[in-house]
CSV table of C-alpha atoms in Angstrom, one decimal:
chain,number,residue,atom,x,y,z
A,23,UNK,CA,69.0,20.6,21.6
A,24,UNK,CA,70.9,21.8,18.5
A,25,UNK,CA,70.5,20.6,15.0
A,26,UNK,CA,71.2,21.8,11.5
A,27,UNK,CA,69.0,22.3,8.4
A,28,UNK,CA,70.6,22.3,5.0
A,29,UNK,CA,69.0,24.5,2.4
A,30,UNK,CA,70.0,24.7,-1.3
A,31,UNK,CA,69.5,28.3,-2.6
A,32,UNK,CA,70.6,28.6,-6.2
A,33,UNK,CA,72.6,25.4,-5.7
A,34,UNK,CA,74.6,27.1,-2.8
A,35,UNK,CA,74.7,25.2,0.4
A,36,UNK,CA,73.2,27.1,3.3
A,37,UNK,CA,73.4,25.9,6.9
A,38,UNK,CA,70.8,27.0,9.4
A,39,UNK,CA,71.5,26.2,13.1
A,40,UNK,CA,68.3,25.7,15.1
A,41,UNK,CA,68.9,26.2,18.8
A,42,UNK,CA,67.1,26.2,22.1
A,43,UNK,CA,63.8,24.3,21.8
A,44,UNK,CA,61.3,25.0,24.5
A,45,UNK,CA,59.4,22.2,26.2
A,46,UNK,CA,56.6,22.9,23.8
A,47,UNK,CA,59.0,22.1,20.9
A,48,UNK,CA,58.7,25.7,19.7
A,49,UNK,CA,61.8,27.6,18.4
A,50,UNK,CA,62.8,30.4,20.8
A,51,UNK,CA,65.4,31.8,18.4
A,52,UNK,CA,67.2,31.1,15.1
A,53,UNK,CA,70.9,31.6,14.9
A,54,UNK,CA,71.9,33.5,11.8
A,55,UNK,CA,71.8,31.6,8.5
A,56,UNK,CA,75.3,30.8,7.2
A,57,UNK,CA,76.2,30.5,3.6
A,58,UNK,CA,79.0,28.1,3.0
A,59,UNK,CA,81.4,29.5,0.4
A,60,UNK,CA,82.5,27.7,-2.7
A,61,UNK,CA,79.6,25.2,-2.6
A,62,UNK,CA,77.8,26.2,-5.8
A,63,UNK,CA,76.3,23.1,-7.3
A,64,UNK,CA,76.0,21.1,-4.1
A,65,UNK,CA,72.9,18.8,-4.3
A,66,UNK,CA,73.1,16.6,-1.2
A,67,UNK,CA,74.8,17.0,2.2
A,68,UNK,CA,75.0,15.4,5.6
A,69,UNK,CA,76.5,16.2,9.0
A,70,UNK,CA,77.9,13.9,11.7
A,71,UNK,CA,79.8,14.2,15.0
A,72,UNK,CA,82.8,12.0,15.7
A,73,UNK,CA,82.3,10.8,19.3
A,74,UNK,CA,86.0,9.9,19.5
A,75,UNK,CA,87.4,13.4,18.9
A,76,UNK,CA,84.3,15.5,19.5
A,77,UNK,CA,84.5,17.2,16.0
A,78,UNK,CA,81.5,17.9,13.8
A,79,UNK,CA,81.9,17.3,10.0
A,80,UNK,CA,79.6,18.5,7.2
A,81,UNK,CA,80.1,16.8,3.9
A,82,UNK,CA,78.4,17.7,0.6
A,83,UNK,CA,78.5,16.4,-3.0
A,84,UNK,CA,79.3,18.7,-6.0
A,85,UNK,CA,79.6,16.9,-9.3
A,86,UNK,CA,82.1,14.1,-8.7
A,87,UNK,CA,83.6,15.7,-5.6
A,88,UNK,CA,82.9,15.4,-1.9
A,89,UNK,CA,83.5,18.6,0.1
A,90,UNK,CA,84.6,18.0,3.7
A,91,UNK,CA,84.0,20.8,6.2
A,92,UNK,CA,84.8,21.0,9.9
A,93,UNK,CA,83.0,23.0,12.6
A,94,UNK,CA,85.0,26.0,13.7
A,95,UNK,CA,83.9,27.3,17.1
A,96,UNK,CA,85.5,30.7,17.1
A,97,UNK,CA,83.5,31.6,13.9
A,98,UNK,CA,80.5,29.4,14.6
A,99,UNK,CA,80.5,28.0,11.1
A,100,UNK,CA,81.8,25.1,9.0
A,101,UNK,CA,85.2,25.6,7.4
A,102,UNK,CA,86.2,23.6,4.3
A,103,UNK,CA,89.2,21.3,5.0
A,104,UNK,CA,89.5,19.3,1.8
A,105,UNK,CA,87.9,18.1,-1.4
A,106,UNK,CA,87.9,14.4,-2.4
A,107,UNK,CA,87.5,13.4,-6.0
A,108,UNK,CA,85.1,10.4,-6.5
A,109,UNK,CA,85.4,9.2,-10.2
A,110,UNK,CA,82.7,6.6,-9.7
A,111,UNK,CA,80.2,8.9,-8.0
A,112,UNK,CA,76.7,7.5,-8.9
A,113,UNK,CA,74.3,9.7,-10.9
A,114,UNK,CA,72.1,10.6,-9.3
A,115,UNK,CA,73.3,10.3,-5.7
A,116,UNK,CA,70.5,8.7,-3.9
A,117,UNK,CA,72.4,7.8,-0.7
A,118,UNK,CA,74.8,10.0,1.2
A,119,UNK,CA,75.2,8.6,4.7
A,120,UNK,CA,78.2,9.3,7.0
A,121,UNK,CA,79.9,6.6,9.1
A,122,UNK,CA,82.6,7.0,11.8
A,123,UNK,CA,85.6,4.7,12.2
A,124,UNK,CA,87.2,4.7,15.7
A,125,UNK,CA,90.8,5.0,14.4
A,126,UNK,CA,90.1,7.7,11.7
A,127,UNK,CA,89.1,11.3,12.2
A,128,UNK,CA,87.1,11.9,9.1
A,129,UNK,CA,84.0,9.9,8.3
A,130,UNK,CA,83.4,7.4,5.5
A,131,UNK,CA,80.6,8.2,3.0
A,132,UNK,CA,78.2,5.5,2.0
A,133,UNK,CA,77.0,6.2,-1.6
A,134,UNK,CA,74.9,3.1,-2.0
A,135,UNK,CA,74.2,-0.6,-1.2
A,136,UNK,CA,74.4,-3.4,-3.7
A,137,UNK,CA,73.1,-6.9,-3.8
A,138,UNK,CA,75.4,-9.9,-4.1
A,139,UNK,CA,74.7,-13.6,-4.9
A,140,UNK,CA,74.9,-14.2,-1.2
A,141,UNK,CA,71.7,-13.0,0.5
A,142,UNK,CA,73.6,-12.6,3.8
A,143,UNK,CA,76.1,-10.2,2.3
A,144,UNK,CA,75.7,-6.7,0.7
A,145,UNK,CA,78.3,-4.6,-1.0
A,146,UNK,CA,78.6,-1.1,0.4
A,147,UNK,CA,80.0,1.7,-1.8
A,148,UNK,CA,82.1,3.5,0.9
A,149,UNK,CA,84.4,6.4,0.2
A,150,UNK,CA,87.1,6.9,2.8
A,151,UNK,CA,87.7,10.7,3.2
A,152,UNK,CA,90.8,10.2,5.2
A,153,UNK,CA,93.0,9.2,2.2
A,154,UNK,CA,91.3,11.2,-0.6
A,155,UNK,CA,88.9,8.3,-1.4
A,156,UNK,CA,91.6,6.2,-3.0
A,157,UNK,CA,90.4,3.0,-1.3
A,158,UNK,CA,86.8,3.5,-2.2
A,159,UNK,CA,85.6,0.0,-1.3
A,160,UNK,CA,84.5,-2.3,-4.1
A,161,UNK,CA,85.3,0.5,-6.6
A,162,UNK,CA,85.9,-2.0,-9.4
A,163,UNK,CA,83.1,-4.4,-8.6
A,164,UNK,CA,80.0,-2.2,-8.5
A,165,UNK,CA,77.3,-3.0,-11.1
A,166,UNK,CA,74.6,-0.3,-11.2
A,167,UNK,CA,72.0,-3.0,-12.0
A,168,UNK,CA,72.7,-4.5,-8.6
A,169,UNK,CA,72.1,-1.3,-6.6
A,170,UNK,CA,69.3,-1.6,-4.1
A,171,UNK,CA,66.7,1.0,-3.1
A,172,UNK,CA,67.8,2.2,0.3
A,173,UNK,CA,66.1,4.7,2.5
A,174,UNK,CA,69.0,5.3,4.8
A,175,UNK,CA,72.1,3.7,6.3
A,176,UNK,CA,72.5,4.4,10.0
A,177,UNK,CA,75.5,3.6,12.2
A,178,UNK,CA,74.3,1.9,15.4
A,179,UNK,CA,77.7,0.9,16.9
A,180,UNK,CA,81.3,1.0,15.9
A,181,UNK,CA,81.0,-2.0,13.6
A,182,UNK,CA,77.2,-2.1,13.2
A,183,UNK,CA,75.1,-0.5,10.5
A,184,UNK,CA,71.4,-0.5,10.0
A,185,UNK,CA,70.4,-0.6,6.3
A,186,UNK,CA,66.8,0.6,5.9
A,187,UNK,CA,65.0,-0.7,2.8
A,188,UNK,CA,61.4,0.4,1.9
A,189,UNK,CA,59.8,-2.5,3.7
A,190,UNK,CA,62.4,-3.7,6.2
A,191,UNK,CA,65.7,-3.0,7.8
A,192,UNK,CA,68.8,-5.3,8.0
A,193,UNK,CA,71.7,-5.0,10.5
A,194,UNK,CA,75.1,-5.6,9.0
A,195,UNK,CA,78.8,-5.0,9.9
A,196,UNK,CA,81.0,-2.5,8.0
A,197,UNK,CA,81.8,-5.2,5.5
A,198,UNK,CA,78.1,-5.6,4.6
A,199,UNK,CA,77.8,-9.0,6.3
A,200,UNK,CA,74.4,-9.6,7.9
A,201,UNK,CA,74.8,-10.0,11.7
A,202,UNK,CA,73.3,-13.0,13.5
A,203,UNK,CA,70.5,-12.6,15.9
A,204,UNK,CA,71.4,-12.1,19.6
A,205,UNK,CA,69.5,-11.5,22.8
A,206,UNK,CA,67.4,-8.3,22.4
A,207,UNK,CA,68.7,-7.8,18.8
A,208,UNK,CA,67.2,-9.1,15.6
A,209,UNK,CA,69.2,-9.0,12.3
A,210,UNK,CA,66.1,-8.1,10.3
A,211,UNK,CA,63.2,-5.8,11.3
A,212,UNK,CA,59.9,-5.9,9.3
A,213,UNK,CA,58.0,-2.6,9.0
A,214,UNK,CA,54.7,-4.0,7.7
A,215,UNK,CA,54.4,-1.0,5.3
A,216,UNK,CA,56.3,0.9,2.7
A,217,UNK,CA,58.2,3.7,4.5
A,218,UNK,CA,59.8,6.9,3.3
A,219,UNK,CA,62.0,7.8,6.3
A,220,UNK,CA,63.3,6.6,9.7
A,221,UNK,CA,64.6,7.9,12.9
A,222,UNK,CA,66.8,5.6,15.1
A,223,UNK,CA,66.5,5.8,18.8
A,224,UNK,CA,68.6,4.1,21.5
A,225,UNK,CA,66.7,0.8,21.4
A,226,UNK,CA,64.2,1.2,18.6
A,227,UNK,CA,63.4,2.6,15.1
A,228,UNK,CA,60.6,5.0,14.2
A,229,UNK,CA,59.5,4.2,10.6
A,230,UNK,CA,57.4,6.9,8.8
A,231,UNK,CA,55.0,5.9,6.1
A,232,UNK,CA,52.2,7.6,4.2
A,233,UNK,CA,49.6,7.0,6.8
A,234,UNK,CA,51.6,7.6,9.9
A,235,UNK,CA,54.5,5.9,11.7
A,236,UNK,CA,55.4,2.7,13.4
A,237,UNK,CA,57.8,2.1,16.2
A,238,UNK,CA,59.7,-1.2,16.3
A,239,UNK,CA,62.4,-2.2,18.8
A,240,UNK,CA,65.7,-3.8,17.8
A,241,UNK,CA,64.3,-7.0,19.4
A,242,UNK,CA,61.6,-7.0,16.6
A,243,UNK,CA,58.7,-6.1,18.9
């Protein structure tokens, strides 16, 4: 099992690759820490693997710019491929979740979720890194007063996202429209407590709160 830890040292993004967990969940070894060049001022980052092309991407925010990096096997590090200007970057950036589209190599970045008059529809502030963010969705219709407190946005399927709020989670499509219930799948999951983080599994969600955690299936059980 391999994963990455992002550390900000003097506002420089550092990537630590954690490899080879034993069955006791103890680290056998740490691969060398890698400083990512030209990332001074980076204050939030995320990584994702595109299942359609097998590539891993690391994205980070610096001021009003998103840095896009791609994993380069020969050097075992992330290499910067482009920088995308985001004039309407929120301040501060509270959400920075990556979403994969099947027909595009680079991810979309979700910078926030906004309420609309329709309770079954949310506006997602999505920046498309494939075309320099020029079609940042709803760029002219975002009212900061309508921004919602969101713990995390997780992609469950190609056109299915889970928006995790402090007390519940809602399943929507890429356009922010709440999906209808189906067999074994509830559009809304109630946590029964105020949570601070989640982990999505294949058929359930682990919701972590101050006094522990709660597991809830996508069927609401």
